Amino acid sequence: MGDVRQLQDQHAPAMAKTSAQEPSIPAVTWQATTSASGKNVDILELPAVTLTCDNDELIIQEHAKKSRWCCCSVTPPRRLPPGSVPFYNILWAYITPDRNHLRIDFAEETSAKKDRLIVRQLEFPLSPSGPSHASARERESLLSPPSISPPSAAVLDAFVSHLLDLAYPPPIQRRKRAWVLVNPQAGPGGADKIFEKEVRPMFEAARMPLTVIRTTYSGEAVTLSQNLDISQYDIAVPCSGDGLPHEVFNGLSKRSDARRALARVAVCHIPCGSGNAMSCNLYGTHRPSLAALAIVKGVPTKLDLCSVTLQDGERLTSFLSQAYGMIADLDITTEHLRWMGAARFTYGFLTLAIRKKMYPCDVAMKVEVEGKGEIKGHYARGVVRSTTESDVVGNGEPSGDGFGEEGVAREEGEGMPGLKYGTVNDKLPEDWEVVPHEKLGSFYAGNMAYMAPDANFFSAALANDGLLDLVTTDGDISLWKNINMQLSVESGHFFDNPLVSYRKVSAFRLTPRYQDPNGVISIDGEARPFAPFQVEVHKGLGLTLSKRGVFEAPGPHGWDQVSTTDRLRA
């Protein structure tokens, strides 16, 4: 077992003490703009400052800028307090137990590149007679206009409650109970430090109860997830590359109550590896602190999962991709270059492209959408469906019952769904299309769009359309064409490249033509036996958190130009 540490560890006592002392805040609906007394709770007049909830941000307006006494204190210190804070960045707000200060914890960018956030705290005095670093004359000068008096306790509580509702609108859940797994060996290393420095402060400021486990060997998270008490957690947060989320999904899938576990615990991701595809898709970033904030403010989103059956009878769960050919070789044979970070993939590609290797195989598939125009229309309809009907679950309240298990049967012993098309060892379904490949370069099936930062291989991928995006390319093309094709991935034109075959399938079977002792099959970036395998999609079987209920990839070029009639077609 890993090193289990809860909030009682070295970083938690102060936060736990503060959280315990915070007065409870009466609940009000997030649409409310008036308190019980009829006062507007969008605006809070304090002796030194006016706070206004406006559109998507909290505006901070000082009454007297000439005074040396600041309207608030900021921790850690900064030259000036911010003029506004986006609601998305607000982590928590509360009145101190002595009722002398209003404190707001928020996440703030620390560089012009906007690639890192730190937690700061604003502290506003509620009374001019309260503690300050100013003289009585300076405090008196801040009373502008002089008629401003300290707000009542009811008004303060209503404002704080309203602010929290705006910071956590439904279906975002507050105080999510997090089961955190840290893989110290992920990617270039340093996941431990990343979590402690960039992630833990964010989670603790959002008042999230944490259980932290440091994994000690490959596959440990499978066992831990299989034995997890799912009633105690809302989210699982692997801090790693994409390997640890793969283990968590497979551990939950091995449970006797697999369907219930997968629908209850949202599997998230803090990017600490070399690929970090899951974080790129769900949060639009491979920066740990930005991903942490996205998890705090995450929208529960259903996620397709895949069953992969192998010749030896093993059944795996895949959340990301399945690969054969150059892509698989690139993923697996560069494992020893993890220290290079994402650059290992560029190096590996150039090495393989020069060799011009081909991978003969037979592919049988259940094609659901074919033709790039039709696929763009399918994508457009899926985006509209996700943003209007919403495939998210939960109501934003910290109920302690997980995010919800709508449509999930709860009988004891219910494991993974049955296989509609059987296993790789069964007879091939008659309605599948069989395509022989004599000169295959790459076979790549994706459940998400990004496979690494700037590697949007599957731009038409949707989180829960029940389909895999399947890409095939030939291996007998020139080195120059191969390089241009790979460059089109970074430029966002890979989907439209004429050398790329793109389909949407609900299942497939791949059979290599020859036994290759050095052959590679990759499932979610993990090496599997070089032998036939079969994949079947389970629509919306898993649960995760995303920023908006859809992937953060931009989609195929021109998808938003699909006609309205076609976009809304059932």
Coordinates of C-alpha atoms in Angstrom, one line a residue:
M1 CA 0.0 0.0 0.0
G2 CA 1.1 3.6 -0.6
D3 CA 1.6 6.3 1.9
V4 CA -1.9 7.3 2.9
R5 CA -2.1 10.9 4.2
Q6 CA -5.3 12.7 5.0
L7 CA -6.0 16.3 6.1
Q8 CA -4.3 15.6 9.4
D9 CA -0.9 15.7 7.7
Q10 CA 1.7 18.4 8.0
H11 CA 0.0 20.9 5.6
A12 CA -3.5 20.5 6.9
P13 CA -3.9 21.5 10.5
A14 CA -4.1 25.3 9.9
M15 CA -6.6 24.9 7.1
A16 CA -8.7 22.4 9.0
K17 CA -8.7 24.7 12.0
T18 CA -9.8 27.7 9.9
S19 CA -12.4 25.7 8.1
A20 CA -13.8 24.4 11.4
Q21 CA -14.1 27.9 12.8
E22 CA -15.9 29.3 9.7
P23 CA -19.5 30.0 10.5
S24 CA -22.0 28.1 8.5
I25 CA -23.6 30.1 5.8
P26 CA -27.4 29.8 5.2
A27 CA -28.1 28.5 1.7
V28 CA -29.8 30.8 -0.8
T29 CA -30.5 30.1 -4.4
W30 CA -27.8 31.3 -6.8
Q31 CA -30.3 33.3 -8.8
A32 CA -31.2 35.4 -5.7
T33 CA -30.2 39.1 -5.8
T34 CA -31.8 40.2 -2.5
S35 CA -31.4 39.1 1.1
A36 CA -34.2 38.3 3.5
S37 CA -34.3 42.0 4.4
G38 CA -34.8 43.0 0.8
K39 CA -31.3 44.4 0.4
N40 CA -29.4 43.8 -2.9
V41 CA -26.7 41.1 -2.2
D42 CA -25.0 41.8 -5.5
I43 CA -23.4 44.8 -3.9
L44 CA -21.7 44.9 -0.5
E45 CA -20.7 48.4 0.9
L46 CA -17.8 48.2 3.3
P47 CA -16.1 51.1 5.1
A48 CA -13.1 51.1 2.7
V49 CA -14.4 49.3 -0.4
T50 CA -17.4 48.3 -2.4
L51 CA -17.7 44.8 -3.7
T52 CA -19.9 44.2 -6.7
C53 CA -21.0 40.9 -8.3
D54 CA -21.1 41.9 -11.9
N55 CA -21.5 39.5 -14.9
D56 CA -18.7 36.9 -14.4
E57 CA -16.5 38.7 -11.9
L58 CA -16.3 40.3 -8.5
I59 CA -15.4 44.0 -8.9
I60 CA -13.4 45.6 -6.1
Q61 CA -13.7 49.4 -5.9
E62 CA -11.8 51.4 -3.3
H63 CA -13.4 54.5 -1.7
A64 CA -10.2 56.4 -1.0
K65 CA -7.2 55.8 -3.2
K66 CA -5.1 58.6 -1.6
S67 CA -4.9 56.9 1.7
R68 CA -1.8 54.8 2.6
W69 CA -4.2 52.3 4.3
C70 CA -5.1 49.7 1.7
C71 CA -8.7 48.6 1.3
C72 CA -7.6 45.0 2.0
S73 CA -4.6 42.8 2.7
V74 CA -3.4 40.3 0.2
T75 CA -1.7 37.0 1.1
P76 CA 0.9 36.2 -0.3
P77 CA 1.7 39.9 -0.7
R78 CA 1.3 41.7 -4.0
R79 CA 2.0 45.3 -4.9
L80 CA -1.7 46.2 -5.2
P81 CA -5.0 44.4 -4.6
P82 CA -6.7 43.2 -7.8
G83 CA -9.4 45.4 -9.3
S84 CA -11.6 42.3 -10.0
V85 CA -11.5 38.6 -9.5
P86 CA -13.4 36.2 -12.0
F87 CA -15.9 34.1 -10.2
Y88 CA -14.2 31.0 -11.8
N89 CA -11.1 31.9 -9.8
I90 CA -12.8 32.3 -6.5
L91 CA -12.1 29.2 -4.3
W92 CA -13.8 30.2 -1.0
A93 CA -15.2 33.1 0.9
Y94 CA -16.2 33.5 4.6
I95 CA -16.5 35.8 7.5
T96 CA -13.9 35.3 10.2
P97 CA -15.3 34.0 13.6
D98 CA -14.7 37.4 15.3
R99 CA -16.8 39.0 12.5
N100 CA -14.1 41.6 11.9
H101 CA -13.1 40.5 8.3
L102 CA -14.3 39.1 5.1
R103 CA -11.8 36.7 3.5
I104 CA -11.8 35.5 -0.1
D105 CA -9.4 32.8 -1.3
F106 CA -8.8 32.9 -5.0
A107 CA -6.4 31.6 -7.7
E108 CA -4.3 34.2 -9.6
E109 CA -2.0 34.0 -12.6
T110 CA 1.6 34.6 -11.7
S111 CA 3.2 35.2 -15.1
A112 CA 2.5 36.9 -18.4
K113 CA 2.5 33.4 -20.0
K114 CA -0.6 32.5 -17.9
D115 CA 0.8 29.0 -17.3
R116 CA 0.7 28.9 -13.6
L117 CA -1.7 29.9 -10.7
I118 CA -1.1 30.5 -7.1
V119 CA -3.6 30.8 -4.2
R120 CA -4.0 34.3 -2.7
Q121 CA -6.3 35.5 0.1
L122 CA -8.0 38.9 0.2
E123 CA -9.0 40.2 3.6
F124 CA -11.4 43.1 3.9
P125 CA -12.0 44.8 7.3
L126 CA -15.7 45.0 8.1
S127 CA -15.4 47.9 10.4
P128 CA -13.3 51.1 10.4
S129 CA -12.6 50.5 14.1
G130 CA -11.3 47.0 13.4
P131 CA -7.6 46.1 13.4
S132 CA -5.5 47.8 10.7
H133 CA -2.1 49.2 10.0
A134 CA -3.4 52.7 9.7
S135 CA -3.8 55.6 12.1
A136 CA -7.2 56.7 13.3
R137 CA -7.0 59.8 11.0
E138 CA -6.3 57.5 8.0
R139 CA -9.1 55.2 8.9
E140 CA -11.5 58.2 9.2
S141 CA -10.5 59.4 5.7
L142 CA -11.6 56.2 4.2
L143 CA -15.2 56.7 5.2
S144 CA -16.3 58.2 1.9
P145 CA -19.2 58.9 2.0
P146 CA -19.3 59.3 5.8
S147 CA -22.8 57.7 5.9
I148 CA -21.4 54.2 5.2
S149 CA -21.8 52.0 8.2
P150 CA -20.8 48.4 8.7
P151 CA -23.3 46.0 7.1
S152 CA -25.4 43.8 9.3
A153 CA -24.6 40.1 10.0
A154 CA -27.6 39.1 7.8
V155 CA -26.4 41.2 4.9
L156 CA -22.8 39.8 5.2
D157 CA -23.9 36.2 5.3
A158 CA -26.3 36.7 2.4
F159 CA -23.5 38.3 0.3
V160 CA -21.0 35.5 1.1
S161 CA -23.6 32.9 0.3
H162 CA -24.5 34.6 -3.0
L163 CA -20.8 34.9 -3.9
L164 CA -20.2 31.2 -3.3
D165 CA -23.2 30.4 -5.5
L166 CA -21.8 32.5 -8.3
A167 CA -18.3 30.9 -7.8
Y168 CA -19.9 27.4 -7.8
P169 CA -23.0 27.5 -10.1
P170 CA -24.9 24.2 -10.6
P171 CA -23.9 21.5 -11.5
I172 CA -20.5 22.3 -10.0
Q173 CA -20.1 20.7 -6.6
R174 CA -18.4 22.4 -3.7
R175 CA -15.9 20.7 -1.3
K176 CA -15.5 17.6 -3.5
R177 CA -14.0 14.7 -1.5
A178 CA -10.8 13.8 -3.4
W179 CA -8.9 10.6 -3.5
V180 CA -5.5 11.7 -4.8
L181 CA -2.9 9.3 -6.3
V182 CA 0.6 10.6 -6.8
N183 CA 3.0 8.7 -9.0
P184 CA 6.5 10.0 -8.1
Q185 CA 8.0 8.3 -11.2
A186 CA 5.6 9.9 -13.7
G187 CA 7.1 11.4 -16.9
P188 CA 10.3 13.3 -16.1
G189 CA 9.7 12.9 -12.4
G190 CA 8.7 15.5 -9.8
A191 CA 5.0 14.7 -9.5
D192 CA 5.4 14.8 -5.7
K193 CA 6.7 18.3 -5.7
I194 CA 4.2 19.4 -8.3
F195 CA 1.3 18.2 -6.2
E196 CA 2.6 19.7 -2.9
K197 CA 3.5 23.1 -4.5
E198 CA 0.8 23.7 -7.1
V199 CA -2.1 21.4 -6.5
R200 CA -2.6 20.8 -2.8
P201 CA -2.9 24.6 -1.9
M202 CA -5.6 24.9 -4.5
F203 CA -7.6 22.0 -3.3
E204 CA -7.2 23.0 0.4
A205 CA -8.3 26.6 -0.3
A206 CA -11.4 25.2 -2.0
R207 CA -12.0 23.3 1.3
M208 CA -11.8 19.9 -0.4
P209 CA -11.2 16.9 2.0
L210 CA -8.1 15.0 0.7
T211 CA -6.8 11.5 1.0
V212 CA -3.4 11.3 -0.6
I213 CA -1.6 8.1 -1.7
R214 CA 1.8 7.8 -3.2
T215 CA 2.0 4.8 -5.5
T216 CA 5.1 2.7 -5.2
Y217 CA 4.9 0.3 -8.2
S218 CA 3.2 -0.1 -11.6
G219 CA -0.3 -1.5 -11.3
E220 CA -0.8 -0.6 -7.7
A221 CA -3.6 1.8 -8.5
V222 CA -5.6 -1.1 -10.1
T223 CA -5.8 -2.9 -6.8
L224 CA -6.4 0.3 -4.8
S225 CA -9.3 1.3 -7.0
Q226 CA -10.7 -2.2 -7.0
N227 CA -10.9 -2.1 -3.2
L228 CA -11.8 1.6 -2.8
D229 CA -14.8 2.6 -0.5
I230 CA -16.6 4.6 -3.2
S231 CA -19.0 6.0 -0.6
Q232 CA -16.2 8.2 0.8
Y233 CA -15.2 10.0 -2.3
D234 CA -16.6 12.1 -5.1
I235 CA -13.5 12.3 -7.4
A236 CA -10.3 10.3 -8.0
V237 CA -7.3 12.5 -9.0
P238 CA -4.3 10.7 -10.4
C239 CA -1.2 13.0 -10.5
S240 CA 0.8 11.4 -13.3
G241 CA 0.8 10.8 -17.0
D242 CA -2.0 9.0 -18.6
G243 CA -1.0 5.6 -17.2
L244 CA -2.4 6.2 -13.7
P245 CA -5.9 7.1 -15.0
H246 CA -5.8 3.9 -17.0
E247 CA -5.1 2.0 -13.9
V248 CA -7.9 3.7 -12.0
F249 CA -10.5 3.0 -14.7
N250 CA -9.4 -0.7 -14.8
G251 CA -9.5 -1.1 -11.1
L252 CA -13.0 0.3 -10.9
S253 CA -14.0 -1.9 -13.8
K254 CA -12.9 -5.0 -12.0
R255 CA -15.3 -4.4 -9.1
S256 CA -18.4 -6.4 -8.7
D257 CA -20.3 -3.1 -8.7
A258 CA -18.3 -1.7 -11.6
R259 CA -21.1 0.2 -13.3
R260 CA -22.1 1.9 -10.1
A261 CA -18.5 2.8 -9.2
L262 CA -17.7 4.2 -12.7
A263 CA -20.9 6.3 -12.5
R264 CA -20.2 7.6 -9.0
V265 CA -16.5 8.5 -8.8
A266 CA -15.4 11.1 -11.4
V267 CA -11.9 10.2 -12.6
C268 CA -9.8 13.4 -13.1
H269 CA -6.2 14.1 -13.9
I270 CA -3.4 16.3 -12.8
P271 CA -0.8 16.4 -15.6
C272 CA 2.6 15.3 -14.4
G273 CA 3.8 13.0 -17.2
S274 CA 5.0 13.4 -20.8
G275 CA 1.8 13.0 -22.7
N276 CA -0.9 14.3 -20.3
A277 CA -3.7 13.8 -22.9
M278 CA -6.5 13.5 -20.4
S279 CA -5.9 16.9 -18.9
C280 CA -5.4 18.5 -22.3
N281 CA -8.9 17.2 -23.4
L282 CA -10.8 17.9 -20.2
Y283 CA -9.2 21.2 -19.0
G284 CA -7.5 22.5 -22.1
T285 CA -4.1 22.6 -20.4
H286 CA -1.1 20.5 -19.4
R287 CA -0.2 22.9 -16.6
P288 CA -0.8 21.3 -13.2
S289 CA -2.1 24.4 -11.4
L290 CA -4.6 25.3 -14.2
A291 CA -5.8 21.7 -14.2
A292 CA -6.3 21.8 -10.4
L293 CA -8.5 24.9 -10.7
A294 CA -10.4 23.2 -13.5
I295 CA -11.1 20.2 -11.2
V296 CA -12.2 22.5 -8.4
K297 CA -14.7 24.1 -10.9
G298 CA -15.2 21.0 -12.9
V299 CA -18.5 20.0 -14.5
P300 CA -19.4 16.3 -14.1
T301 CA -19.4 14.8 -17.6
K302 CA -20.2 11.3 -18.8
L303 CA -17.3 9.6 -20.7
D304 CA -17.3 6.8 -23.1
L305 CA -15.2 3.8 -22.1
C306 CA -14.1 0.8 -24.2
S307 CA -13.7 -2.9 -23.5
V308 CA -10.6 -4.4 -25.1
T309 CA -10.5 -8.2 -25.3
L310 CA -7.2 -10.0 -25.9
Q311 CA -6.6 -13.5 -27.2
D312 CA -5.6 -14.8 -23.7
G313 CA -9.1 -14.0 -22.5
E314 CA -8.2 -10.8 -20.6
R315 CA -10.6 -7.9 -20.8
L316 CA -9.3 -4.4 -20.3
T317 CA -10.9 -1.0 -20.0
S318 CA -9.6 1.8 -22.3
F319 CA -10.4 5.5 -21.8
L320 CA -7.9 7.1 -24.3
S321 CA -6.6 5.2 -27.4
Q322 CA -5.6 2.0 -29.1
A323 CA -2.7 1.9 -31.5
Y324 CA -0.8 -0.4 -33.9
G325 CA 1.9 0.5 -36.3
M326 CA 4.1 3.5 -36.2
I327 CA 2.0 5.3 -33.5
A328 CA 2.3 2.3 -31.2
D329 CA 6.0 1.9 -31.8
L330 CA 6.4 5.6 -31.1
D331 CA 4.5 5.4 -27.9
I332 CA 6.0 2.3 -26.4
T333 CA 9.6 2.2 -27.8
T334 CA 10.4 5.6 -26.4
E335 CA 9.5 4.7 -22.8
H336 CA 13.1 4.9 -21.9
L337 CA 13.2 8.5 -23.0
R338 CA 10.6 9.8 -20.5
W339 CA 13.2 12.2 -19.2
M340 CA 12.8 14.1 -22.5
G341 CA 9.2 14.9 -21.7
A342 CA 7.0 15.5 -24.8
A343 CA 10.1 15.8 -27.0
R344 CA 10.5 12.0 -26.9
F345 CA 7.6 11.7 -29.3
T346 CA 9.3 14.0 -31.9
Y347 CA 12.5 12.1 -31.7
G348 CA 10.8 8.8 -31.9
F349 CA 8.7 9.8 -35.0
L350 CA 11.8 11.0 -37.0
T351 CA 13.6 7.8 -36.2
L352 CA 10.7 5.6 -37.4
A353 CA 9.7 7.7 -40.4
I354 CA 13.2 7.4 -41.9
R355 CA 12.9 3.6 -41.7
K356 CA 9.6 3.7 -43.7
K357 CA 8.4 0.6 -41.9
M358 CA 5.0 -0.9 -42.8
Y359 CA 2.6 -3.0 -40.7
P360 CA 0.4 -5.5 -42.7
C361 CA -2.9 -6.3 -40.9
D362 CA -6.6 -6.9 -41.4
V363 CA -9.1 -4.6 -39.8
A364 CA -12.8 -5.5 -39.2
M365 CA -15.0 -2.7 -38.0
K366 CA -18.5 -1.6 -37.3
V367 CA -18.6 1.7 -39.1
E368 CA -21.2 4.2 -37.9
V369 CA -20.2 7.5 -39.6
E370 CA -18.0 7.7 -42.7
G371 CA -17.0 10.6 -44.9
K372 CA -15.3 13.7 -43.5
G373 CA -18.3 15.9 -44.3
E374 CA -20.7 13.5 -42.5
I375 CA -18.3 13.4 -39.5
K376 CA -18.2 17.2 -39.2
G377 CA -22.0 17.2 -39.2
H378 CA -22.0 14.5 -36.5
Y379 CA -19.6 16.5 -34.4
A380 CA -21.6 19.7 -34.8
R381 CA -24.8 17.9 -33.6
G382 CA -22.9 16.4 -30.7
V383 CA -21.6 19.8 -29.5
V384 CA -25.1 21.3 -29.7
R385 CA -26.5 18.3 -27.8
S386 CA -23.8 18.6 -25.1
T387 CA -24.4 22.3 -24.6
T388 CA -28.2 22.3 -24.7
E389 CA -29.4 19.0 -23.3
S390 CA -26.2 18.6 -21.2
D391 CA -24.8 15.2 -20.4
V392 CA -23.6 16.5 -17.0
V393 CA -24.9 15.1 -13.7
G394 CA -25.3 16.4 -10.2
N395 CA -26.8 19.7 -8.8
G396 CA -23.7 21.3 -7.3
E397 CA -24.6 20.5 -3.7
P398 CA -22.1 18.6 -1.5
S399 CA -24.6 15.8 -0.7
G400 CA -22.0 13.2 0.1
D401 CA -23.5 10.8 -2.3
G402 CA -21.2 11.2 -5.2
F403 CA -22.1 13.0 -8.4
G404 CA -25.1 10.8 -9.2
E405 CA -25.9 7.5 -10.7
E406 CA -28.8 8.3 -13.0
G407 CA -29.7 5.3 -15.1
V408 CA -27.3 2.9 -13.3
A409 CA -28.8 -0.2 -11.9
R410 CA -27.9 -0.9 -8.3
E411 CA -28.3 -4.6 -7.9
E412 CA -25.5 -6.3 -6.0
G413 CA -23.0 -8.0 -8.1
E414 CA -23.6 -5.9 -11.3
G415 CA -20.2 -5.6 -13.0
M416 CA -19.2 -4.4 -16.4
P417 CA -21.8 -4.3 -19.3
G418 CA -22.0 -7.4 -21.4
L419 CA -20.1 -7.5 -24.8
K420 CA -22.5 -6.8 -27.7
Y421 CA -20.1 -8.3 -30.2
G422 CA -18.4 -10.9 -28.1
T423 CA -14.6 -11.2 -27.8
V424 CA -11.7 -11.3 -30.2
N425 CA -11.9 -15.1 -30.0
D426 CA -15.6 -15.2 -31.2
K427 CA -16.9 -15.3 -34.8
L428 CA -16.7 -12.0 -36.6
P429 CA -20.1 -10.3 -36.9
E430 CA -21.4 -10.5 -40.4
D431 CA -22.3 -6.8 -40.7
W432 CA -18.8 -5.6 -40.0
E433 CA -16.7 -4.1 -42.8
V434 CA -13.3 -5.9 -43.3
V435 CA -10.5 -3.9 -44.8
P436 CA -7.1 -5.5 -45.6
H437 CA -4.0 -3.4 -45.2
E438 CA -0.9 -4.5 -47.0
K439 CA 1.1 -1.3 -46.4
L440 CA -0.3 0.2 -43.2
G441 CA 1.7 2.9 -41.6
S442 CA -0.4 3.7 -38.6
F443 CA -3.7 2.5 -37.1
Y444 CA -4.9 4.8 -34.4
A445 CA -8.3 4.7 -32.6
G446 CA -9.1 7.6 -30.1
N447 CA -11.7 8.2 -27.5
M448 CA -10.4 11.7 -26.9
A449 CA -9.1 14.5 -29.2
Y450 CA -5.6 15.4 -27.9
M451 CA -3.1 12.6 -27.4
A452 CA -0.5 15.1 -26.1
P453 CA -0.2 18.9 -26.0
D454 CA -0.5 20.2 -29.6
A455 CA -1.3 16.7 -30.8
N456 CA -5.0 16.9 -31.8
F457 CA -5.2 13.6 -33.7
F458 CA -8.9 13.1 -33.3
S459 CA -10.4 16.6 -33.7
A460 CA -14.0 15.2 -34.2
A461 CA -13.9 13.2 -30.9
L462 CA -16.8 13.7 -28.5
A463 CA -16.9 12.7 -24.9
N464 CA -20.0 10.6 -25.0
D465 CA -21.2 9.8 -28.5
G466 CA -20.6 6.1 -28.1
L467 CA -18.1 6.1 -30.9
L468 CA -14.3 5.8 -31.4
D469 CA -12.6 8.0 -34.0
L470 CA -10.5 5.7 -36.2
V471 CA -7.5 7.0 -38.2
T472 CA -5.4 5.0 -40.7
T473 CA -2.5 6.1 -42.8
D474 CA -0.3 4.3 -45.4
G475 CA 3.3 3.5 -44.7
D476 CA 4.7 3.7 -48.2
I477 CA 4.7 7.5 -48.5
S478 CA 7.8 9.6 -48.8
L479 CA 9.6 10.9 -45.7
W480 CA 8.6 14.5 -46.7
K481 CA 4.9 13.7 -47.0
N482 CA 5.1 11.8 -43.7
I483 CA 6.7 14.8 -42.0
N484 CA 4.1 17.2 -43.5
M485 CA 1.3 14.9 -42.3
Q486 CA 2.7 15.0 -38.8
L487 CA 3.1 18.8 -38.9
S488 CA -0.6 19.0 -39.9
V489 CA -1.4 17.6 -36.4
E490 CA 0.1 20.6 -34.7
S491 CA -1.4 23.0 -37.2
G492 CA -4.9 21.6 -36.7
H493 CA -5.3 20.3 -40.3
F494 CA -4.7 16.6 -39.7
F495 CA -8.4 15.8 -40.1
D496 CA -8.5 17.3 -43.6
N497 CA -5.2 15.8 -44.8
P498 CA -6.0 13.7 -47.9
L499 CA -3.5 11.1 -46.7
V500 CA -5.6 10.5 -43.6
S501 CA -8.5 8.0 -43.6
Y502 CA -11.0 9.0 -40.8
R503 CA -14.1 7.0 -39.6
K504 CA -16.3 6.8 -36.6
V505 CA -16.8 3.2 -35.3
S506 CA -18.6 1.5 -32.4
A507 CA -16.3 -1.5 -32.5
F508 CA -13.3 -3.0 -34.4
R509 CA -11.0 -6.0 -34.5
L510 CA -7.4 -5.8 -35.6
T511 CA -5.4 -8.8 -36.7
P512 CA -1.7 -8.5 -37.4
R513 CA -0.6 -10.5 -40.5
Y514 CA 2.6 -11.7 -39.1
Q515 CA 4.1 -12.5 -35.7
D516 CA 6.7 -10.0 -34.9
P517 CA 8.8 -10.7 -31.7
N518 CA 9.4 -6.9 -31.5
G519 CA 5.8 -6.0 -32.4
V520 CA 3.9 -3.6 -30.3
I521 CA 0.2 -3.0 -29.4
S522 CA -0.6 0.1 -27.4
I523 CA -3.7 0.5 -25.2
D524 CA -3.8 3.9 -23.5
G525 CA -0.1 4.1 -24.0
E526 CA 0.5 0.8 -22.3
A527 CA 2.2 -2.2 -24.1
R528 CA 0.1 -5.3 -24.7
P529 CA 0.8 -8.6 -26.4
F530 CA 1.4 -8.4 -30.2
A531 CA -1.7 -10.4 -31.2
P532 CA -5.3 -9.8 -32.4
F533 CA -7.5 -7.7 -30.2
Q534 CA -11.0 -6.4 -30.3
V535 CA -12.5 -3.1 -29.0
E536 CA -16.1 -2.2 -28.2
V537 CA -17.4 1.2 -27.0
H538 CA -19.7 1.6 -24.0
K539 CA -21.5 4.9 -24.3
G540 CA -21.2 7.2 -21.2
L541 CA -20.1 4.4 -18.9
G542 CA -17.5 6.5 -17.1
L543 CA -17.6 9.8 -15.3
T544 CA -15.1 12.6 -15.3
L545 CA -15.0 16.4 -14.7
S546 CA -14.5 18.8 -17.6
K547 CA -14.6 22.6 -17.9
R548 CA -17.7 22.8 -20.1
G549 CA -19.1 19.3 -20.6
V550 CA -17.2 18.9 -23.8
F551 CA -13.6 18.4 -24.8
E552 CA -11.5 21.5 -25.1
A553 CA -10.2 20.7 -28.6
P554 CA -11.3 23.1 -31.3
G555 CA -12.9 20.5 -33.5
P556 CA -12.4 19.9 -37.3
H557 CA -12.0 23.0 -39.4
G558 CA -15.4 24.2 -40.7
W559 CA -17.5 22.1 -38.3
D560 CA -19.3 25.3 -37.1
Q561 CA -20.2 26.1 -40.7
V562 CA -22.4 23.0 -41.0
S563 CA -26.0 24.1 -41.7
T564 CA -28.3 24.6 -38.8
T565 CA -30.7 22.0 -40.2
D566 CA -28.0 19.4 -40.4
R567 CA -26.6 20.4 -37.0
L568 CA -29.9 19.9 -35.2
R569 CA -30.9 16.8 -37.1
A570 CA -31.7 13.9 -34.7

